[in-house]
Tab-separated table of C-alpha atoms in Angstrom:
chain	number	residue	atom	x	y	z
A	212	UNK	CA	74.606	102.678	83.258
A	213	UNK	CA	71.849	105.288	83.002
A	214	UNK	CA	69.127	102.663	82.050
A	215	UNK	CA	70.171	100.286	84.107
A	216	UNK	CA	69.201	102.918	87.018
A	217	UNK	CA	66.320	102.981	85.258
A	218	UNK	CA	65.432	99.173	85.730
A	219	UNK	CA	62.195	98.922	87.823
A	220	UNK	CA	64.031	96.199	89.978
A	221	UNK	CA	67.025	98.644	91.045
A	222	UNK	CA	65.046	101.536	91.581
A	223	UNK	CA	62.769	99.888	94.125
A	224	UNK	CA	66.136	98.470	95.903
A	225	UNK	CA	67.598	101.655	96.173
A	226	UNK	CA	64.073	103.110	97.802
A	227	UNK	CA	64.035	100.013	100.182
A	228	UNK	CA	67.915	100.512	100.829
A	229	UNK	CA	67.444	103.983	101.569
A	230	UNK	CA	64.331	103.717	104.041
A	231	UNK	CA	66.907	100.822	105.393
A	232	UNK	CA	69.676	103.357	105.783
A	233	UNK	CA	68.243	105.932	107.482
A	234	UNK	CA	66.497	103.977	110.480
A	235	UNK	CA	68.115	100.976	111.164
A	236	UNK	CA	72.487	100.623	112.045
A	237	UNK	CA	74.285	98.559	114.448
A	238	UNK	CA	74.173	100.021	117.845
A	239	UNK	CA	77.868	99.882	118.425
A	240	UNK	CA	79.556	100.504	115.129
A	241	UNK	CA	76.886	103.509	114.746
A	242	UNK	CA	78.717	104.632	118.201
A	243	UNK	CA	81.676	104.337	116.846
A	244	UNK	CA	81.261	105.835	113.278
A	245	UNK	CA	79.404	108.600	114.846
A	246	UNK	CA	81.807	109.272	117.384
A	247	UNK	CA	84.606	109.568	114.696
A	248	UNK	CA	82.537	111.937	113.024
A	249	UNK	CA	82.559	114.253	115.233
A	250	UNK	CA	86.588	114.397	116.311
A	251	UNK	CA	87.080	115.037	113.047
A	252	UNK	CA	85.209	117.980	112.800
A	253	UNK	CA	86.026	118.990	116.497
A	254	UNK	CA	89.977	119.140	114.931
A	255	UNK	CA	90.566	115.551	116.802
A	256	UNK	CA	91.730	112.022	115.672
A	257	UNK	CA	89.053	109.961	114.444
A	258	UNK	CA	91.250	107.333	116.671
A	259	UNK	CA	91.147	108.800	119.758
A	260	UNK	CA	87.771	107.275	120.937
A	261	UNK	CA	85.714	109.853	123.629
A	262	UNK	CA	82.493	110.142	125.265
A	263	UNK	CA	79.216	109.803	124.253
A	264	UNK	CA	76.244	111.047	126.229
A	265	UNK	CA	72.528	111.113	126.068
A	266	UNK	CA	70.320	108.398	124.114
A	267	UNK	CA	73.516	107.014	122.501
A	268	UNK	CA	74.949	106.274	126.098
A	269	UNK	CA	72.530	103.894	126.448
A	270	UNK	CA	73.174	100.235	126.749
A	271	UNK	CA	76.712	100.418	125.822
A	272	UNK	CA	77.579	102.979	127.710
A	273	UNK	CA	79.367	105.833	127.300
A	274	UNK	CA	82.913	105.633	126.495
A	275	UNK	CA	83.408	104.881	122.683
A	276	UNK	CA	86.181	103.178	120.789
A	277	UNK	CA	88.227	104.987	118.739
A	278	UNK	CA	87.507	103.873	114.517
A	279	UNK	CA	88.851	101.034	112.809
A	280	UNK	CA	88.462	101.728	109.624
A	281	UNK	CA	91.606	103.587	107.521
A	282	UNK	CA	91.363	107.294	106.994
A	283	UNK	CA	89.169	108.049	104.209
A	284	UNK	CA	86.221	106.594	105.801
A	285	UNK	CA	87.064	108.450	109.042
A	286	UNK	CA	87.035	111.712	106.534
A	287	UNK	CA	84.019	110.491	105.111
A	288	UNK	CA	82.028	110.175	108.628
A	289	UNK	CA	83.348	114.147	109.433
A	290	UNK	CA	81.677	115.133	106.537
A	291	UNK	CA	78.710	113.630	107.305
A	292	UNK	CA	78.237	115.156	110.931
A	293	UNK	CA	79.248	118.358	109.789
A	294	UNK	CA	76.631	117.832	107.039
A	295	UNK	CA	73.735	116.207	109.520
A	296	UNK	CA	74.799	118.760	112.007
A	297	UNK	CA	75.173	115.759	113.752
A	298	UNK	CA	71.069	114.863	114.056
A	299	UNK	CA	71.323	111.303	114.423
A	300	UNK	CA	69.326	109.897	111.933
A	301	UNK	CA	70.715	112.227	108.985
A	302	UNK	CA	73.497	110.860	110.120
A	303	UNK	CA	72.617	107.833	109.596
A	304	UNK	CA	71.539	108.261	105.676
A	305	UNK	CA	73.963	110.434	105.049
A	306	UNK	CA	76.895	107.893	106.055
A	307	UNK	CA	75.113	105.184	104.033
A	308	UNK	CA	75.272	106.776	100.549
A	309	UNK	CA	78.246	104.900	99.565
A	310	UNK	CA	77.772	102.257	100.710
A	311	UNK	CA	73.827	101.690	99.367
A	312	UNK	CA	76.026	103.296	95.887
A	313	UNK	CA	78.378	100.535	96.141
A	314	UNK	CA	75.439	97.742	96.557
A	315	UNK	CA	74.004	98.936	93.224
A	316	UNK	CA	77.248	99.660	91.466
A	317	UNK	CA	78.019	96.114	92.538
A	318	UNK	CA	75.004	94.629	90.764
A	319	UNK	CA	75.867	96.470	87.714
A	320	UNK	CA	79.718	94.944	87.499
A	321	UNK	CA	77.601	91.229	88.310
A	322	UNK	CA	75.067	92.197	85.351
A	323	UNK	CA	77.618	92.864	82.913
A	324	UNK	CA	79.268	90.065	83.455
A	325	UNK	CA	76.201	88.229	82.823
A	326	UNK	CA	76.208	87.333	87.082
A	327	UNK	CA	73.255	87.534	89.698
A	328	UNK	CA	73.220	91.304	89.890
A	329	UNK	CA	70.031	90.957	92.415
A	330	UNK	CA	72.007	89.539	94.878
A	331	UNK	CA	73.412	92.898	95.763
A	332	UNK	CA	69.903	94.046	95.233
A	333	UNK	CA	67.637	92.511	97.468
A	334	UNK	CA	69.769	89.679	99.252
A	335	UNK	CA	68.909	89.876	102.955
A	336	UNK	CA	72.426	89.079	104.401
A	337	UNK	CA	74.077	91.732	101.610
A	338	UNK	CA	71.517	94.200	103.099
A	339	UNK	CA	72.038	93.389	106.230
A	340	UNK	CA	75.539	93.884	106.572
A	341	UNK	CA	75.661	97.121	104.735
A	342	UNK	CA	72.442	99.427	104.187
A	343	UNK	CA	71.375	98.532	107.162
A	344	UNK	CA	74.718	97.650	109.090
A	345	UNK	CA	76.333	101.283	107.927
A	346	UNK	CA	79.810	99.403	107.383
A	347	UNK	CA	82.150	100.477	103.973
A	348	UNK	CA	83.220	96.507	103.360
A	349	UNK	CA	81.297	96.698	99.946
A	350	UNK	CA	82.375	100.180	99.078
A	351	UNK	CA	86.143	98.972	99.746
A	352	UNK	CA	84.977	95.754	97.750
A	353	UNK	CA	83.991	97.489	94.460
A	354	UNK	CA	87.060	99.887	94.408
A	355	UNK	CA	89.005	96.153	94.712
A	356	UNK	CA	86.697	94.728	91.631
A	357	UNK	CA	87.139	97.877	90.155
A	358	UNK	CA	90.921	97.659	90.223
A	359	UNK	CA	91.189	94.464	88.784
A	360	UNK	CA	88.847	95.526	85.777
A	361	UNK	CA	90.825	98.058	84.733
A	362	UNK	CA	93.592	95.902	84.802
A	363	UNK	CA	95.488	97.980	82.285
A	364	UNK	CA	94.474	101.417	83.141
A	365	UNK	CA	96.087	103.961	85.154
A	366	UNK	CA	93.124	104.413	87.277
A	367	UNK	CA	93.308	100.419	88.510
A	368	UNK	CA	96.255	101.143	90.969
A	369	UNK	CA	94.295	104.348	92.222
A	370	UNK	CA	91.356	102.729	92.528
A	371	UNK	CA	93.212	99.806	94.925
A	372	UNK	CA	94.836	102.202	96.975
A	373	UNK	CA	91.368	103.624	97.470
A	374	UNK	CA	89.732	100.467	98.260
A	375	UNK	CA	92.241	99.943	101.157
A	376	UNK	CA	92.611	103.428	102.219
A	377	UNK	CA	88.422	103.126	102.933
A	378	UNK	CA	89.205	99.665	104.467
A	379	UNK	CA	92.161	97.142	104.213
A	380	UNK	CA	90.028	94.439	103.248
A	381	UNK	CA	90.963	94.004	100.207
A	382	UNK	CA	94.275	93.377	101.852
A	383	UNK	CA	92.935	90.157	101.429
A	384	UNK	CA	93.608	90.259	97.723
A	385	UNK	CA	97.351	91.084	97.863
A	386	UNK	CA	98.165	88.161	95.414
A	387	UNK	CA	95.732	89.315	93.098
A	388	UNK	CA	97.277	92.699	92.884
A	389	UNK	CA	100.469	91.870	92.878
A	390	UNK	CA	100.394	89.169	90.056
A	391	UNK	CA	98.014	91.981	88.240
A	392	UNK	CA	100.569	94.398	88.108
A	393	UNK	CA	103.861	92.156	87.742
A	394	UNK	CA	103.996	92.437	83.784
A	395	UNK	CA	103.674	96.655	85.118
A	396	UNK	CA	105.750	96.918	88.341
A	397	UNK	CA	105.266	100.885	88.019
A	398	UNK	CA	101.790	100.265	88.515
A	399	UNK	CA	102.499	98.520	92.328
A	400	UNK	CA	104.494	101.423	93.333
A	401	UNK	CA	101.531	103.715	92.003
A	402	UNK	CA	99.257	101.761	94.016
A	403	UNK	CA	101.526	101.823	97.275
A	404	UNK	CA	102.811	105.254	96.922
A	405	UNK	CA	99.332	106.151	96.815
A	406	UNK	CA	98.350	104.088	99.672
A	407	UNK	CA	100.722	105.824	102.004
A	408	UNK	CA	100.420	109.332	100.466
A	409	UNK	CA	96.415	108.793	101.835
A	410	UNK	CA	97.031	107.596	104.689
A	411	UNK	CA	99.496	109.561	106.474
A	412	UNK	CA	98.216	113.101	104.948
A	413	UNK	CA	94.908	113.261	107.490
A	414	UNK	CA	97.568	113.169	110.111
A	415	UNK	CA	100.193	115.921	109.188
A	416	UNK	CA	97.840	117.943	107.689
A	417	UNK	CA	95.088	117.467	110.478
A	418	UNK	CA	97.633	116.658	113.310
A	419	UNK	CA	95.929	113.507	114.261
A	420	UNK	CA	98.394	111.379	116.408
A	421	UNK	CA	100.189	108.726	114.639
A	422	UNK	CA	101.022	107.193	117.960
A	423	UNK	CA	97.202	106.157	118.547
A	424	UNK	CA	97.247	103.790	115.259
A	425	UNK	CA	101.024	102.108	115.787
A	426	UNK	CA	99.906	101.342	119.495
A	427	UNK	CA	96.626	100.176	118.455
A	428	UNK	CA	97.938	98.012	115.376
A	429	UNK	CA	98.909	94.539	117.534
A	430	UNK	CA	95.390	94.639	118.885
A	431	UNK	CA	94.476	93.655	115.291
A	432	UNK	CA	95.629	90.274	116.003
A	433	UNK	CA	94.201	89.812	119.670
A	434	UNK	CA	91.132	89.705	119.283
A	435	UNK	CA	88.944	86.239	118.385
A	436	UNK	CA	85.517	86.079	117.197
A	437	UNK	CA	83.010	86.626	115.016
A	438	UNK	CA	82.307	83.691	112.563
A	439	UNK	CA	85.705	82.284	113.026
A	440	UNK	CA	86.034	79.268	115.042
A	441	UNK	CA	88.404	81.144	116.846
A	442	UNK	CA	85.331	82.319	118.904
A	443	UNK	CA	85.697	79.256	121.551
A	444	UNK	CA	87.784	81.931	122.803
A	445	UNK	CA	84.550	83.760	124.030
A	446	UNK	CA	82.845	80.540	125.546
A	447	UNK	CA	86.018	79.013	127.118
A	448	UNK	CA	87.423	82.313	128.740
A	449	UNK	CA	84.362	85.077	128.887
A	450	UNK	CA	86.307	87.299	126.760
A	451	UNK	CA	86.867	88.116	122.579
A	452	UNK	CA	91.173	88.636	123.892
A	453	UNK	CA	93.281	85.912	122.798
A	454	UNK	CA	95.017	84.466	125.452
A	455	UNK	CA	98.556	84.242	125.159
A	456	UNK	CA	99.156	81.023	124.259
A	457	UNK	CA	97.203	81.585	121.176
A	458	UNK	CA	98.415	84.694	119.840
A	459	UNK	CA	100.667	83.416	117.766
A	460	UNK	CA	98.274	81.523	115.513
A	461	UNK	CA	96.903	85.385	114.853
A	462	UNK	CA	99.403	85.438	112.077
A	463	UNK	CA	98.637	82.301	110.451
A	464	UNK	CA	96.725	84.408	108.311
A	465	UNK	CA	99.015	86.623	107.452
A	466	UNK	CA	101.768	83.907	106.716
A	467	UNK	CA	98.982	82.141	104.469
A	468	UNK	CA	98.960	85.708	102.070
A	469	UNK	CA	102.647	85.182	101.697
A	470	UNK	CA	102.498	81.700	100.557
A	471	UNK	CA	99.781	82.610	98.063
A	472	UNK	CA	102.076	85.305	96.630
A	473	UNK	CA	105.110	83.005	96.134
A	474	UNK	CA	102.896	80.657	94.401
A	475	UNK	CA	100.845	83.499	92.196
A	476	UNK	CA	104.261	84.624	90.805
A	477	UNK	CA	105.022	81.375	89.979
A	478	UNK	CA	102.205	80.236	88.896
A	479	UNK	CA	100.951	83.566	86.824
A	480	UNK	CA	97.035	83.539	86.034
A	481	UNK	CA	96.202	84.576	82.659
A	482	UNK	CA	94.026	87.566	82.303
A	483	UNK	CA	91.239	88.850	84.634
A	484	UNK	CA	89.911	86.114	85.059
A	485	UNK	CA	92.657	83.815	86.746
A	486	UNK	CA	93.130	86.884	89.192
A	487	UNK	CA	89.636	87.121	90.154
A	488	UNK	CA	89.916	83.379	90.856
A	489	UNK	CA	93.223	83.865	92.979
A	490	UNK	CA	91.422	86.435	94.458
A	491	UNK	CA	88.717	84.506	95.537
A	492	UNK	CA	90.890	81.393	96.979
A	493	UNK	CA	93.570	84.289	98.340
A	494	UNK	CA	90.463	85.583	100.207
A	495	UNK	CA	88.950	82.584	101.155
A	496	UNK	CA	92.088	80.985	103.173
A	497	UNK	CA	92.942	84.632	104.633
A	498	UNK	CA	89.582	84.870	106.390
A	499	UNK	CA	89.111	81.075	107.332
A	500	UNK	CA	92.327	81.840	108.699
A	501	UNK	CA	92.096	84.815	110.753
A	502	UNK	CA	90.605	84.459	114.410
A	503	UNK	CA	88.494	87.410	114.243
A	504	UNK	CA	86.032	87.986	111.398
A	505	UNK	CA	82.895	90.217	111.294
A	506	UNK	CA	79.948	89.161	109.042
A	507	UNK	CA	80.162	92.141	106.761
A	508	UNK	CA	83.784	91.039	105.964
A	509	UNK	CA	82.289	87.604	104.189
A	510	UNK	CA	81.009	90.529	100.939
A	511	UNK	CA	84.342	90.010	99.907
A	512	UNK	CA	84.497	86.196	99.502
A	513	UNK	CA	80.956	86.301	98.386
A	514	UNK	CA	81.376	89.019	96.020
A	515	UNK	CA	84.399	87.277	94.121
A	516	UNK	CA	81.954	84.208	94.138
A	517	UNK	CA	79.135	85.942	92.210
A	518	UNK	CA	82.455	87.544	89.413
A	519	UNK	CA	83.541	84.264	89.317
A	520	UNK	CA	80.617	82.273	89.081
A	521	UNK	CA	77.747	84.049	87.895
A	522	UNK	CA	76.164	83.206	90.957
A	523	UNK	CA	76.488	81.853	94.284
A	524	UNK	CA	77.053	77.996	93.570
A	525	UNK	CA	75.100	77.662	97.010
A	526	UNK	CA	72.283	79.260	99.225
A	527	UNK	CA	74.464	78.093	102.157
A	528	UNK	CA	77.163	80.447	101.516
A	529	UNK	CA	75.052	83.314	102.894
A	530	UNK	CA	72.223	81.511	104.769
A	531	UNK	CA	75.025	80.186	106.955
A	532	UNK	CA	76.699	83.386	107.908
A	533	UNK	CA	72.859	85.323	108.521
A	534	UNK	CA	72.468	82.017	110.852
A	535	UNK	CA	74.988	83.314	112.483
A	536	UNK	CA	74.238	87.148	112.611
A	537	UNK	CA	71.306	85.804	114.552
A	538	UNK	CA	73.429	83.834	117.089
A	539	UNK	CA	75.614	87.412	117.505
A	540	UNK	CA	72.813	89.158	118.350
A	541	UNK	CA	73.750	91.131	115.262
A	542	UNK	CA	70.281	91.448	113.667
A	543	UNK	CA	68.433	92.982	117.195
A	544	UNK	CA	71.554	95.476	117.840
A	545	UNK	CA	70.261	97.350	114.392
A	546	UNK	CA	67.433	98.352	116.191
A	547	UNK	CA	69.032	100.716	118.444
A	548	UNK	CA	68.517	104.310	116.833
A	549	UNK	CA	64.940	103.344	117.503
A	550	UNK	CA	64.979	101.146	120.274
A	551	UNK	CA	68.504	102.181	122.619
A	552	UNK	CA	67.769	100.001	125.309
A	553	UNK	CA	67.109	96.462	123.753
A	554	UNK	CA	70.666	96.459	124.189
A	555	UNK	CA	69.867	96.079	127.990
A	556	UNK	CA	67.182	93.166	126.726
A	557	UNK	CA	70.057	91.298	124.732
A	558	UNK	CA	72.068	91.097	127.867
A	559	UNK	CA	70.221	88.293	129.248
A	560	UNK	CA	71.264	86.462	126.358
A	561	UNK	CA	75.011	86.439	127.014
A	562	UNK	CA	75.152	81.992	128.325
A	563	UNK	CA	77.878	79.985	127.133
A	564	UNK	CA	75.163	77.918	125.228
A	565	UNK	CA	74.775	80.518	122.639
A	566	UNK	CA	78.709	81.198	122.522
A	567	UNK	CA	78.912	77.359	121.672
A	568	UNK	CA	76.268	77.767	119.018
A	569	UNK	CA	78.308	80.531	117.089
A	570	UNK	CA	81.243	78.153	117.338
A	571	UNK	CA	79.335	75.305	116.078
A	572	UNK	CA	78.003	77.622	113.143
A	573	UNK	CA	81.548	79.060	112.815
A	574	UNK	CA	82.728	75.438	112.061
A	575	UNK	CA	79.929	74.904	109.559
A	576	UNK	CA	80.613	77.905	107.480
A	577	UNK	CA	84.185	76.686	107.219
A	578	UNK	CA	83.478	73.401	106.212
A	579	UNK	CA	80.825	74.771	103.879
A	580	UNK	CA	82.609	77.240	102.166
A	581	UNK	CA	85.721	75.203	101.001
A	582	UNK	CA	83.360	72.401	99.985
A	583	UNK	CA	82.042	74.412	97.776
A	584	UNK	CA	84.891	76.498	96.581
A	585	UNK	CA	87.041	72.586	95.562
A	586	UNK	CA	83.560	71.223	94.446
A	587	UNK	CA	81.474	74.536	92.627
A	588	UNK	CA	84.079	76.912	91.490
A	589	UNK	CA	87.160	76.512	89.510
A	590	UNK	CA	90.092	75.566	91.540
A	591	UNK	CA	92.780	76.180	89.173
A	592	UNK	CA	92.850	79.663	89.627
A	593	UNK	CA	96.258	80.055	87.542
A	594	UNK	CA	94.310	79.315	84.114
């Protein structure tokens, strides 16, 4: 591992990531992170959501949503305001370290495994949507890879819990774990007891109210957009809330995890291998599913690609989604540490023509990605 951090090729990514990291996040996730940040060190629930005031009321204003991410991430952004003393910019780098960590502990798992380790490296959407984005997905995406390596270890149902307890992406993956583990059941209650034991500890121990999270939890499935096609939602009605007569298609995805399950235990994959593959279909239908998705949520799909693959079978599978980022208005919003009000700019931009667009793009990605995954990548994931 030591001379890989060595290679000329990482060292220069981690410089670039880092210079990255510390000026450019996402206006309102930055909000948000920082925002949790500070309740926790103020004694208050990372969940709560507040006030903001000053240059980071700008644009979005000042009330701030309380965090969506689980509860070692929200620990995580306490320690670094208390750390930054809450200067914005330290901040900033300091919440990025595992994440630009992650990125290069990615590419070593993808060079081992004789993959495209510089797509975690120097890939403009991966960089995107986390050096420069300041989201975990990739951190809660190599504690998942992680897990499944050390299939056989006691450290593999730690390190799931882990991945989910930082953010239940890799919630995704429930098939993959469970069929994993089914040879060593101990293992799944390991990886749930520890699941639970991290999540509800921040709130007896910190007194955080449970109440905020239970409340909040159906929102999960009311919201539509991102690059989900779900998104017409936003150009039809003005607003990213499903309407009523929708909701109910919110747990498609949820039903379509179940259905993998029954299948993956009877159809057990052999080896790593056959659960990375699982993984990677599992995935795949769970977020072509779901009605909202965020672009940094597509590392996981693309991730299991690369460890199944070797490589991305196609360019499209992450020129598509930056297309995308662009037609979100993603890629301007990380400006906003050092430009606050181009948010006020990007306003002007809100006509149903672009909301169309990301539908239209939405569709594409679809269509691409399970084109490629019949046509690129092995299909019979149980072998």
């Amino acid at each position: 591992m030591l001379n890989y951090l060595m290679r000329r090729e990482v060292f220069f990514s981690f410089l670039l990531q880092l210079v990255l990291a510390l000026f450019l996040a996402h206006g309102y996730d930055f909000r948000v992170n920082y925002l949790a940040g500070r309740n926790v060190v103020l004694g208050l629930s990372p969940y709560e959501g507040g006030y903001l005031e000053g240059l980071l009321a700008i644009g979005y204003g000042q009330y701030v949503q309380g965090l969506g991410e689980t509860p070692l991430w929200a620990l995580y952004a306490g320690l670094a305001y208390l750390v930054s003393a809450g200067n914005l910019f330290l901040f900033n780098l300091i919440l990025k370290i595992p994440i630009i960590t992650a990125n290069i502990a990615l590419s070593f798992l993808a060079m081992k495994r004789g993959g495209d380790h510089y797509f975690f490296l120097y890939n403009p959407f991966t960089l995107l949507v986390s050096a420069v984005w300041g989201k975990p997905d990739n951190v809660a995406v190599l504690l998942a890879v992680i897990s499944i390596t050390m299939l056989h270890r006691f450290c593999g149902p730690l390190s799931g819990a882990v991945s989910v307890m930082i953010k239940p992406l890799a919630l995704s993956m429930t098939p993959s774990f469970i069929v994993a583990w089914w040879k060593e059941k101990k293992k799944m209650f390991i990886a749930f007891g520890a699941s639970v034991l991290m999540f509800f500890t921040p709130f007896v121990l910190l007194g955080w109210r449970l109440g905020t999270v239970i409340y909040g939890f159906p929102n999960w499935f009311r919201s539509a957009g991102g690059i989900s096609p779900f998104n017409f939602v936003e150009a039809v009605y003005g607003t990213s809330t499903m309407p009523s007569w929708l909701e109910p298609i919110s747990y498609v995805s949820v039903v379509s995890l179940m259905v993998m399950v029954i299948l993956a235990i009877k159809l057990l994959p052999t080896g790593s291998e056959g659960v990375f593959r699982l993984g990677l279909v599992s995935a795949s239908l769970f977020f072509s599913l779901r009605p909202w998705v965020s672009e940094q949520n597509l590392l996981i799909i693309l991730s299991l690609f690369i460890i199944v693959c070797g490589k991305l079978p196609s360019r499209l599978l992450w020129i598509i989604p930056l297309v995308f980022a662009g037609l979100n208005l993603s890629i301007p919003q990380q400006l906003y540490l050092l430009y606050p009000s181009i948010i006020h700019g990007l306003a002007a931009l809100n006509h149903p023509i672009r909301y169309w667009l990301k539908f239209v793009v939405s569709v594409i990605w679809i269509i691409a990605l399970w084109a490629i995954l019949v046509k690129k990548c092995p299909w019979r994931w149980w072998i």
